[in-house]
Amino acid sequence: MQEGNKLVAIITARGGSKRIPRKNILPFLGRPIISYSIHAALESKLFTEVMVSTDDEEIARIAEAEGAVVPFFRSKENADDFSGTADVIAEVINRYKERGMTFETGCCIYPTAPFVNPAILKEGYQKLVDGKFDVVFPMVKYSYPIQRSIHKVENGKVAMLWPENYHKRSQDLEPVYHDAGQFYWFRSDYIVAYKKLFGDNVAGLEVAEKSVQDIDTLSDWELAEIKYQLLNRK
């Protein structure tokens, strides 16, 4: 941590998950899944405060038992299906400011991100500082070139989105990435001012496909547990 710069970890865990009910605290290999994010933040030794932003009392109790703090509950405005991550971050930063606590920099970690570890958090923070970026987040390369994507058209037919790429070799196409959906390092003044995570001064931190898994369905959950066990074999 840079001397004088207080850092906050914000773990966003509302109670109203629809696709997997109570997703943020369900057991992942025997532990509440949110505990992995909390412990990664605590073990990194980067943060002055590791907090959970939630609207749910049960999540708050579990978070505190795992070592995080819940100094206030999330507003109803930012606890529905349409709440954006940047809005939640801005709310937390502003609520702390009202209490006399200022954080120049922070990291928003999703509660269903068991692959996040102290090393990648430190790497992300260093990239934010060294590059003077507004936001840094992990990204992963698409396993198949999206330039050769196909889509459904009429009567069951399919067509290429970019037919000009049909005869191009995969290795000649530019690698393309997507957000790994795990964490976002940010400058607080940028988030509070613009309420967005993606702007003109954002950097990606490439991570391996084996350490990324969206968890939106029960099948995703099972795949994530398998990947986690493979990555953590002794």
PDB file of C-alpha atoms in Angstrom:
ATOM      1  CA  MET A   1       0.000   0.000   0.000  1.00  0.00           C
ATOM      2  CA  GLN A   2       1.258   3.488  -0.812  1.00  0.00           C
ATOM      3  CA  GLU A   3       1.949   5.437   2.347  1.00  0.00           C
ATOM      4  CA  GLY A   4      -0.928   7.733   3.232  1.00  0.00           C
ATOM      5  CA  ASN A   5      -3.312   6.192   0.712  1.00  0.00           C
ATOM      6  CA  LYS A   6      -6.144   4.375   2.475  1.00  0.00           C
ATOM      7  CA  LEU A   7      -7.696   1.573   0.445  1.00  0.00           C
ATOM      8  CA  VAL A   8     -11.132   0.043   0.812  1.00  0.00           C
ATOM      9  CA  ALA A   9     -12.332  -3.352  -0.424  1.00  0.00           C
ATOM     10  CA  ILE A  10     -16.029  -3.272  -1.266  1.00  0.00           C
ATOM     11  CA  ILE A  11     -17.667  -6.682  -1.647  1.00  0.00           C
ATOM     12  CA  THR A  12     -21.085  -6.222  -3.241  1.00  0.00           C
ATOM     13  CA  ALA A  13     -23.583  -8.796  -1.992  1.00  0.00           C
ATOM     14  CA  ARG A  14     -27.266  -7.970  -2.200  1.00  0.00           C
ATOM     15  CA  GLY A  15     -29.787 -10.503  -0.964  1.00  0.00           C
ATOM     16  CA  GLY A  16     -32.115 -10.716  -3.959  1.00  0.00           C
ATOM     17  CA  SER A  17     -30.303 -12.955  -6.444  1.00  0.00           C
ATOM     18  CA  LYS A  18     -32.894 -14.392  -8.839  1.00  0.00           C
ATOM     19  CA  ARG A  19     -31.197 -17.072 -10.969  1.00  0.00           C
ATOM     20  CA  ILE A  20     -29.553 -18.812  -7.998  1.00  0.00           C
ATOM     21  CA  PRO A  21     -31.463 -17.764  -4.855  1.00  0.00           C
ATOM     22  CA  ARG A  22     -29.186 -16.744  -1.937  1.00  0.00           C
ATOM     23  CA  LYS A  23     -26.235 -17.234  -4.286  1.00  0.00           C
ATOM     24  CA  ASN A  24     -23.860 -14.965  -2.383  1.00  0.00           C
ATOM     25  CA  ILE A  25     -23.827 -17.137   0.740  1.00  0.00           C
ATOM     26  CA  LEU A  26     -24.406 -20.649  -0.606  1.00  0.00           C
ATOM     27  CA  PRO A  27     -21.726 -23.234   0.277  1.00  0.00           C
ATOM     28  CA  PHE A  28     -18.924 -23.426  -2.271  1.00  0.00           C
ATOM     29  CA  LEU A  29     -16.862 -26.525  -1.434  1.00  0.00           C
ATOM     30  CA  GLY A  30     -18.059 -26.295   2.139  1.00  0.00           C
ATOM     31  CA  ARG A  31     -17.703 -22.548   2.766  1.00  0.00           C
ATOM     32  CA  PRO A  32     -20.040 -19.616   2.026  1.00  0.00           C
ATOM     33  CA  ILE A  33     -18.893 -18.445  -1.372  1.00  0.00           C
ATOM     34  CA  ILE A  34     -18.578 -14.842  -0.178  1.00  0.00           C
ATOM     35  CA  SER A  35     -15.890 -15.965   2.274  1.00  0.00           C
ATOM     36  CA  TYR A  36     -13.410 -16.508  -0.580  1.00  0.00           C
ATOM     37  CA  SER A  37     -13.606 -12.846  -1.618  1.00  0.00           C
ATOM     38  CA  ILE A  38     -13.389 -11.639   1.976  1.00  0.00           C
ATOM     39  CA  HIS A  39     -10.338 -13.745   2.793  1.00  0.00           C
ATOM     40  CA  ALA A  40      -8.542 -12.824  -0.444  1.00  0.00           C
ATOM     41  CA  ALA A  41      -8.938  -9.144   0.466  1.00  0.00           C
ATOM     42  CA  LEU A  42      -7.880  -9.627   4.091  1.00  0.00           C
ATOM     43  CA  GLU A  43      -4.887 -11.808   3.232  1.00  0.00           C
ATOM     44  CA  SER A  44      -3.613  -9.310   0.640  1.00  0.00           C
ATOM     45  CA  LYS A  45      -2.871  -6.837   3.490  1.00  0.00           C
ATOM     46  CA  LEU A  46      -3.681  -4.033   1.061  1.00  0.00           C
ATOM     47  CA  PHE A  47      -6.809  -2.635   2.637  1.00  0.00           C
ATOM     48  CA  THR A  48      -7.559  -0.340   5.532  1.00  0.00           C
ATOM     49  CA  GLU A  49     -11.159  -1.601   5.456  1.00  0.00           C
ATOM     50  CA  VAL A  50     -12.708  -4.760   4.014  1.00  0.00           C
ATOM     51  CA  MET A  51     -16.448  -4.125   3.904  1.00  0.00           C
ATOM     52  CA  VAL A  52     -19.528  -5.813   2.490  1.00  0.00           C
ATOM     53  CA  SER A  53     -22.254  -3.718   0.889  1.00  0.00           C
ATOM     54  CA  THR A  54     -25.522  -5.552   1.408  1.00  0.00           C
ATOM     55  CA  ASP A  55     -29.203  -5.046   2.094  1.00  0.00           C
ATOM     56  CA  ASP A  56     -29.521  -8.429   3.796  1.00  0.00           C
ATOM     57  CA  GLU A  57     -29.114  -9.169   7.512  1.00  0.00           C
ATOM     58  CA  GLU A  58     -28.097 -12.815   7.060  1.00  0.00           C
ATOM     59  CA  ILE A  59     -25.396 -11.873   4.548  1.00  0.00           C
ATOM     60  CA  ALA A  60     -24.204  -9.195   6.966  1.00  0.00           C
ATOM     61  CA  ARG A  61     -23.905 -11.720   9.822  1.00  0.00           C
ATOM     62  CA  ILE A  62     -21.950 -14.175   7.684  1.00  0.00           C
ATOM     63  CA  ALA A  63     -19.690 -11.422   6.334  1.00  0.00           C
ATOM     64  CA  GLU A  64     -18.841 -10.224   9.829  1.00  0.00           C
ATOM     65  CA  ALA A  65     -18.181 -13.787  10.985  1.00  0.00           C
ATOM     66  CA  GLU A  66     -15.682 -14.135   8.121  1.00  0.00           C
ATOM     67  CA  GLY A  67     -13.831 -10.977   9.180  1.00  0.00           C
ATOM     68  CA  ALA A  68     -15.390  -8.225   7.057  1.00  0.00           C
ATOM     69  CA  VAL A  69     -17.286  -5.195   8.380  1.00  0.00           C
ATOM     70  CA  VAL A  70     -20.786  -4.018   7.513  1.00  0.00           C
ATOM     71  CA  PRO A  71     -20.848  -0.436   8.808  1.00  0.00           C
ATOM     72  CA  PHE A  72     -24.145   0.390   7.067  1.00  0.00           C
ATOM     73  CA  PHE A  73     -26.746  -1.271   4.866  1.00  0.00           C
ATOM     74  CA  ARG A  74     -27.198  -0.602   1.188  1.00  0.00           C
ATOM     75  CA  SER A  75     -30.027   1.699   0.152  1.00  0.00           C
ATOM     76  CA  LYS A  76     -33.158   0.228  -1.466  1.00  0.00           C
ATOM     77  CA  GLU A  77     -32.368   2.316  -4.542  1.00  0.00           C
ATOM     78  CA  ASN A  78     -29.170   0.334  -5.127  1.00  0.00           C
ATOM     79  CA  ALA A  79     -30.459  -3.091  -4.090  1.00  0.00           C
ATOM     80  CA  ASP A  80     -32.703  -4.065  -7.011  1.00  0.00           C
ATOM     81  CA  ASP A  81     -32.045  -5.985 -10.236  1.00  0.00           C
ATOM     82  CA  PHE A  82     -31.158  -2.804 -12.114  1.00  0.00           C
ATOM     83  CA  SER A  83     -28.538  -1.414  -9.722  1.00  0.00           C
ATOM     84  CA  GLY A  84     -25.156  -0.872 -11.349  1.00  0.00           C
ATOM     85  CA  THR A  85     -21.864  -1.745  -9.685  1.00  0.00           C
ATOM     86  CA  ALA A  86     -20.545   1.800 -10.116  1.00  0.00           C
ATOM     87  CA  ASP A  87     -23.633   3.206  -8.368  1.00  0.00           C
ATOM     88  CA  VAL A  88     -23.086   0.879  -5.419  1.00  0.00           C
ATOM     89  CA  ILE A  89     -19.409   1.841  -5.185  1.00  0.00           C
ATOM     90  CA  ALA A  90     -20.238   5.556  -5.291  1.00  0.00           C
ATOM     91  CA  GLU A  91     -22.833   5.108  -2.558  1.00  0.00           C
ATOM     92  CA  VAL A  92     -20.298   3.362  -0.304  1.00  0.00           C
ATOM     93  CA  ILE A  93     -17.601   5.993  -0.884  1.00  0.00           C
ATOM     94  CA  ASN A  94     -20.064   8.796  -0.142  1.00  0.00           C
ATOM     95  CA  ARG A  95     -21.423   7.094   2.991  1.00  0.00           C
ATOM     96  CA  TYR A  96     -17.887   6.703   4.331  1.00  0.00           C
ATOM     97  CA  LYS A  97     -17.175  10.340   3.542  1.00  0.00           C
ATOM     98  CA  GLU A  98     -20.209  11.343   5.623  1.00  0.00           C
ATOM     99  CA  ARG A  99     -18.587   9.439   8.486  1.00  0.00           C
ATOM    100  CA  GLY A 100     -15.292  11.252   8.057  1.00  0.00           C
ATOM    101  CA  MET A 101     -13.464   8.417   6.261  1.00  0.00           C
ATOM    102  CA  THR A 102     -11.937   9.100   2.849  1.00  0.00           C
ATOM    103  CA  PHE A 103     -10.600   6.434   0.499  1.00  0.00           C
ATOM    104  CA  GLU A 104      -8.693   7.633  -2.567  1.00  0.00           C
ATOM    105  CA  THR A 105      -8.589   4.159  -4.043  1.00  0.00           C
ATOM    106  CA  GLY A 106     -10.562   0.971  -3.686  1.00  0.00           C
ATOM    107  CA  CYS A 107     -11.336  -2.416  -5.112  1.00  0.00           C
ATOM    108  CA  CYS A 108     -14.830  -3.754  -5.710  1.00  0.00           C
ATOM    109  CA  ILE A 109     -14.749  -7.551  -5.441  1.00  0.00           C
ATOM    110  CA  TYR A 110     -17.731  -9.634  -6.428  1.00  0.00           C
ATOM    111  CA  PRO A 111     -18.969 -12.068  -3.754  1.00  0.00           C
ATOM    112  CA  THR A 112     -19.028 -14.994  -6.198  1.00  0.00           C
ATOM    113  CA  ALA A 113     -15.376 -14.770  -7.242  1.00  0.00           C
ATOM    114  CA  PRO A 114     -13.590 -17.706  -5.563  1.00  0.00           C
ATOM    115  CA  PHE A 115     -10.673 -17.532  -8.012  1.00  0.00           C
ATOM    116  CA  VAL A 116      -9.590 -14.095  -6.769  1.00  0.00           C
ATOM    117  CA  ASN A 117      -6.453 -14.336  -4.626  1.00  0.00           C
ATOM    118  CA  PRO A 118      -4.112 -11.899  -2.840  1.00  0.00           C
ATOM    119  CA  ALA A 119      -1.499 -12.061  -5.616  1.00  0.00           C
ATOM    120  CA  ILE A 120      -3.875 -10.965  -8.401  1.00  0.00           C
ATOM    121  CA  LEU A 121      -5.283  -8.203  -6.190  1.00  0.00           C
ATOM    122  CA  LYS A 122      -1.765  -6.865  -5.605  1.00  0.00           C
ATOM    123  CA  GLU A 123      -0.969  -7.072  -9.319  1.00  0.00           C
ATOM    124  CA  GLY A 124      -4.123  -5.148 -10.180  1.00  0.00           C
ATOM    125  CA  TYR A 125      -3.396  -2.443  -7.635  1.00  0.00           C
ATOM    126  CA  GLN A 126       0.157  -1.991  -8.895  1.00  0.00           C
ATOM    127  CA  LYS A 127      -1.106  -1.642 -12.464  1.00  0.00           C
ATOM    128  CA  LEU A 128      -3.619   1.008 -11.385  1.00  0.00           C
ATOM    129  CA  VAL A 129      -0.896   3.008  -9.606  1.00  0.00           C
ATOM    130  CA  ASP A 130       1.904   2.590 -12.162  1.00  0.00           C
ATOM    131  CA  GLY A 131      -0.318   3.329 -15.154  1.00  0.00           C
ATOM    132  CA  LYS A 132      -2.302   6.105 -13.460  1.00  0.00           C
ATOM    133  CA  PHE A 133      -5.503   4.445 -14.683  1.00  0.00           C
ATOM    134  CA  ASP A 134      -9.034   5.185 -13.485  1.00  0.00           C
ATOM    135  CA  VAL A 135     -10.035   1.512 -13.375  1.00  0.00           C
ATOM    136  CA  VAL A 136      -8.226  -1.813 -13.731  1.00  0.00           C
ATOM    137  CA  PHE A 137     -10.036  -5.156 -14.014  1.00  0.00           C
ATOM    138  CA  PRO A 138      -9.150  -8.764 -14.957  1.00  0.00           C
ATOM    139  CA  MET A 139      -9.979  -9.853 -18.488  1.00  0.00           C
ATOM    140  CA  VAL A 140      -9.834 -13.190 -20.265  1.00  0.00           C
ATOM    141  CA  LYS A 141      -9.313 -13.999 -23.940  1.00  0.00           C
ATOM    142  CA  TYR A 142     -12.199 -15.538 -25.878  1.00  0.00           C
ATOM    143  CA  SER A 143     -11.321 -19.175 -26.545  1.00  0.00           C
ATOM    144  CA  TYR A 144     -12.626 -18.939 -30.126  1.00  0.00           C
ATOM    145  CA  PRO A 145     -12.198 -15.927 -32.450  1.00  0.00           C
ATOM    146  CA  ILE A 146     -15.386 -13.879 -32.236  1.00  0.00           C
ATOM    147  CA  GLN A 147     -14.618 -12.458 -35.711  1.00  0.00           C
ATOM    148  CA  ARG A 148     -15.868 -15.800 -37.055  1.00  0.00           C
ATOM    149  CA  SER A 149     -19.129 -15.721 -35.100  1.00  0.00           C
ATOM    150  CA  ILE A 150     -22.357 -16.947 -36.618  1.00  0.00           C
ATOM    151  CA  HIS A 151     -25.922 -15.986 -35.746  1.00  0.00           C
ATOM    152  CA  LYS A 152     -29.399 -17.289 -36.467  1.00  0.00           C
ATOM    153  CA  VAL A 153     -31.343 -15.636 -39.240  1.00  0.00           C
ATOM    154  CA  GLU A 154     -34.724 -16.687 -40.711  1.00  0.00           C
ATOM    155  CA  ASN A 155     -36.182 -20.187 -41.218  1.00  0.00           C
ATOM    156  CA  GLY A 156     -33.531 -21.905 -39.104  1.00  0.00           C
ATOM    157  CA  LYS A 157     -30.680 -20.644 -41.244  1.00  0.00           C
ATOM    158  CA  VAL A 158     -27.425 -19.252 -39.874  1.00  0.00           C
ATOM    159  CA  ALA A 159     -25.048 -16.647 -41.268  1.00  0.00           C
ATOM    160  CA  MET A 160     -21.685 -15.211 -40.387  1.00  0.00           C
ATOM    161  CA  LEU A 161     -21.690 -11.884 -38.617  1.00  0.00           C
ATOM    162  CA  TRP A 162     -18.503 -10.896 -40.473  1.00  0.00           C
ATOM    163  CA  PRO A 163     -18.367 -12.940 -43.712  1.00  0.00           C
ATOM    164  CA  GLU A 164     -15.103 -11.292 -44.707  1.00  0.00           C
ATOM    165  CA  ASN A 165     -13.362 -13.371 -42.041  1.00  0.00           C
ATOM    166  CA  TYR A 166     -14.516 -16.755 -43.333  1.00  0.00           C
ATOM    167  CA  HIS A 167     -11.225 -17.616 -45.081  1.00  0.00           C
ATOM    168  CA  LYS A 168      -8.908 -15.980 -42.549  1.00  0.00           C
ATOM    169  CA  ARG A 169      -6.809 -18.186 -40.312  1.00  0.00           C
ATOM    170  CA  SER A 170      -7.613 -18.010 -36.623  1.00  0.00           C
ATOM    171  CA  GLN A 171      -4.034 -17.046 -35.769  1.00  0.00           C
ATOM    172  CA  ASP A 172      -4.282 -14.031 -38.105  1.00  0.00           C
ATOM    173  CA  LEU A 173      -7.249 -12.547 -36.253  1.00  0.00           C
ATOM    174  CA  GLU A 174      -6.756 -10.093 -33.404  1.00  0.00           C
ATOM    175  CA  PRO A 175      -7.187 -11.645 -29.921  1.00  0.00           C
ATOM    176  CA  VAL A 176     -10.311 -10.274 -28.230  1.00  0.00           C
ATOM    177  CA  TYR A 177     -11.077 -10.291 -24.497  1.00  0.00           C
ATOM    178  CA  HIS A 178     -14.001  -9.977 -22.129  1.00  0.00           C
ATOM    179  CA  ASP A 179     -14.410  -8.877 -18.533  1.00  0.00           C
ATOM    180  CA  ALA A 180     -13.662 -11.761 -16.158  1.00  0.00           C
ATOM    181  CA  GLY A 181     -16.343 -10.460 -13.773  1.00  0.00           C
ATOM    182  CA  GLN A 182     -14.229 -10.708 -10.608  1.00  0.00           C
ATOM    183  CA  PHE A 183     -13.037  -7.327  -9.344  1.00  0.00           C
ATOM    184  CA  TYR A 184     -12.446  -3.675 -10.264  1.00  0.00           C
ATOM    185  CA  TRP A 185      -9.693  -1.483  -8.876  1.00  0.00           C
ATOM    186  CA  PHE A 186     -10.770   2.153  -9.077  1.00  0.00           C
ATOM    187  CA  ARG A 187      -9.967   5.744  -8.235  1.00  0.00           C
ATOM    188  CA  SER A 188     -12.767   6.939  -5.998  1.00  0.00           C
ATOM    189  CA  ASP A 189     -13.019  10.440  -7.458  1.00  0.00           C
ATOM    190  CA  TYR A 190     -13.550   8.982 -10.938  1.00  0.00           C
ATOM    191  CA  ILE A 191     -16.328   6.611  -9.835  1.00  0.00           C
ATOM    192  CA  VAL A 192     -18.129   9.242  -7.768  1.00  0.00           C
ATOM    193  CA  ALA A 193     -17.954  11.786 -10.596  1.00  0.00           C
ATOM    194  CA  TYR A 194     -18.940   9.576 -13.536  1.00  0.00           C
ATOM    195  CA  LYS A 195     -20.768   6.566 -12.020  1.00  0.00           C
ATOM    196  CA  LYS A 196     -19.246   4.161 -14.544  1.00  0.00           C
ATOM    197  CA  LEU A 197     -16.501   1.553 -14.655  1.00  0.00           C
ATOM    198  CA  PHE A 198     -15.566   1.710 -18.322  1.00  0.00           C
ATOM    199  CA  GLY A 199     -14.140   4.923 -19.746  1.00  0.00           C
ATOM    200  CA  ASP A 200     -11.187   6.208 -21.749  1.00  0.00           C
ATOM    201  CA  ASN A 201      -8.541   5.493 -19.083  1.00  0.00           C
ATOM    202  CA  VAL A 202      -9.218   1.869 -18.182  1.00  0.00           C
ATOM    203  CA  ALA A 203      -6.786  -1.070 -18.282  1.00  0.00           C
ATOM    204  CA  GLY A 204      -7.240  -4.819 -18.351  1.00  0.00           C
ATOM    205  CA  LEU A 205      -5.205  -7.390 -16.501  1.00  0.00           C
ATOM    206  CA  GLU A 206      -5.104 -10.639 -18.496  1.00  0.00           C
ATOM    207  CA  VAL A 207      -5.889 -13.801 -16.555  1.00  0.00           C
ATOM    208  CA  ALA A 208      -6.011 -17.446 -17.640  1.00  0.00           C
ATOM    209  CA  GLU A 209      -9.269 -18.991 -18.821  1.00  0.00           C
ATOM    210  CA  LYS A 210      -8.910 -21.791 -16.260  1.00  0.00           C
ATOM    211  CA  SER A 211      -9.220 -19.237 -13.442  1.00  0.00           C
ATOM    212  CA  VAL A 212     -12.441 -17.654 -14.738  1.00  0.00           C
ATOM    213  CA  GLN A 213     -15.998 -18.942 -14.495  1.00  0.00           C
ATOM    214  CA  ASP A 214     -19.299 -17.067 -14.679  1.00  0.00           C
ATOM    215  CA  ILE A 215     -21.646 -18.386 -11.996  1.00  0.00           C
ATOM    216  CA  ASP A 216     -25.192 -17.732 -13.213  1.00  0.00           C
ATOM    217  CA  THR A 217     -26.622 -21.280 -13.161  1.00  0.00           C
ATOM    218  CA  LEU A 218     -26.194 -24.417 -11.050  1.00  0.00           C
ATOM    219  CA  SER A 219     -24.153 -25.944 -13.878  1.00  0.00           C
ATOM    220  CA  ASP A 220     -21.846 -22.920 -13.753  1.00  0.00           C
ATOM    221  CA  TRP A 221     -21.519 -23.478 -10.008  1.00  0.00           C
ATOM    222  CA  GLU A 222     -20.486 -27.106 -10.479  1.00  0.00           C
ATOM    223  CA  LEU A 223     -17.942 -26.147 -13.148  1.00  0.00           C
ATOM    224  CA  ALA A 224     -16.488 -23.476 -10.861  1.00  0.00           C
ATOM    225  CA  GLU A 225     -16.034 -26.014  -8.053  1.00  0.00           C
ATOM    226  CA  ILE A 226     -14.284 -28.426 -10.433  1.00  0.00           C
ATOM    227  CA  LYS A 227     -11.978 -25.683 -11.742  1.00  0.00           C
ATOM    228  CA  TYR A 228     -11.197 -24.497  -8.226  1.00  0.00           C
ATOM    229  CA  GLN A 229     -10.245 -28.024  -7.121  1.00  0.00           C
ATOM    230  CA  LEU A 230      -8.028 -28.502 -10.171  1.00  0.00           C
ATOM    231  CA  LEU A 231      -6.247 -25.197  -9.566  1.00  0.00           C
ATOM    232  CA  ASN A 232      -5.720 -25.932  -5.887  1.00  0.00           C
ATOM    233  CA  ARG A 233      -4.537 -29.542  -6.042  1.00  0.00           C
ATOM    234  CA  LYS A 234      -1.652 -30.215  -3.699  1.00  0.00           C
TER     235      LYS A 234
END
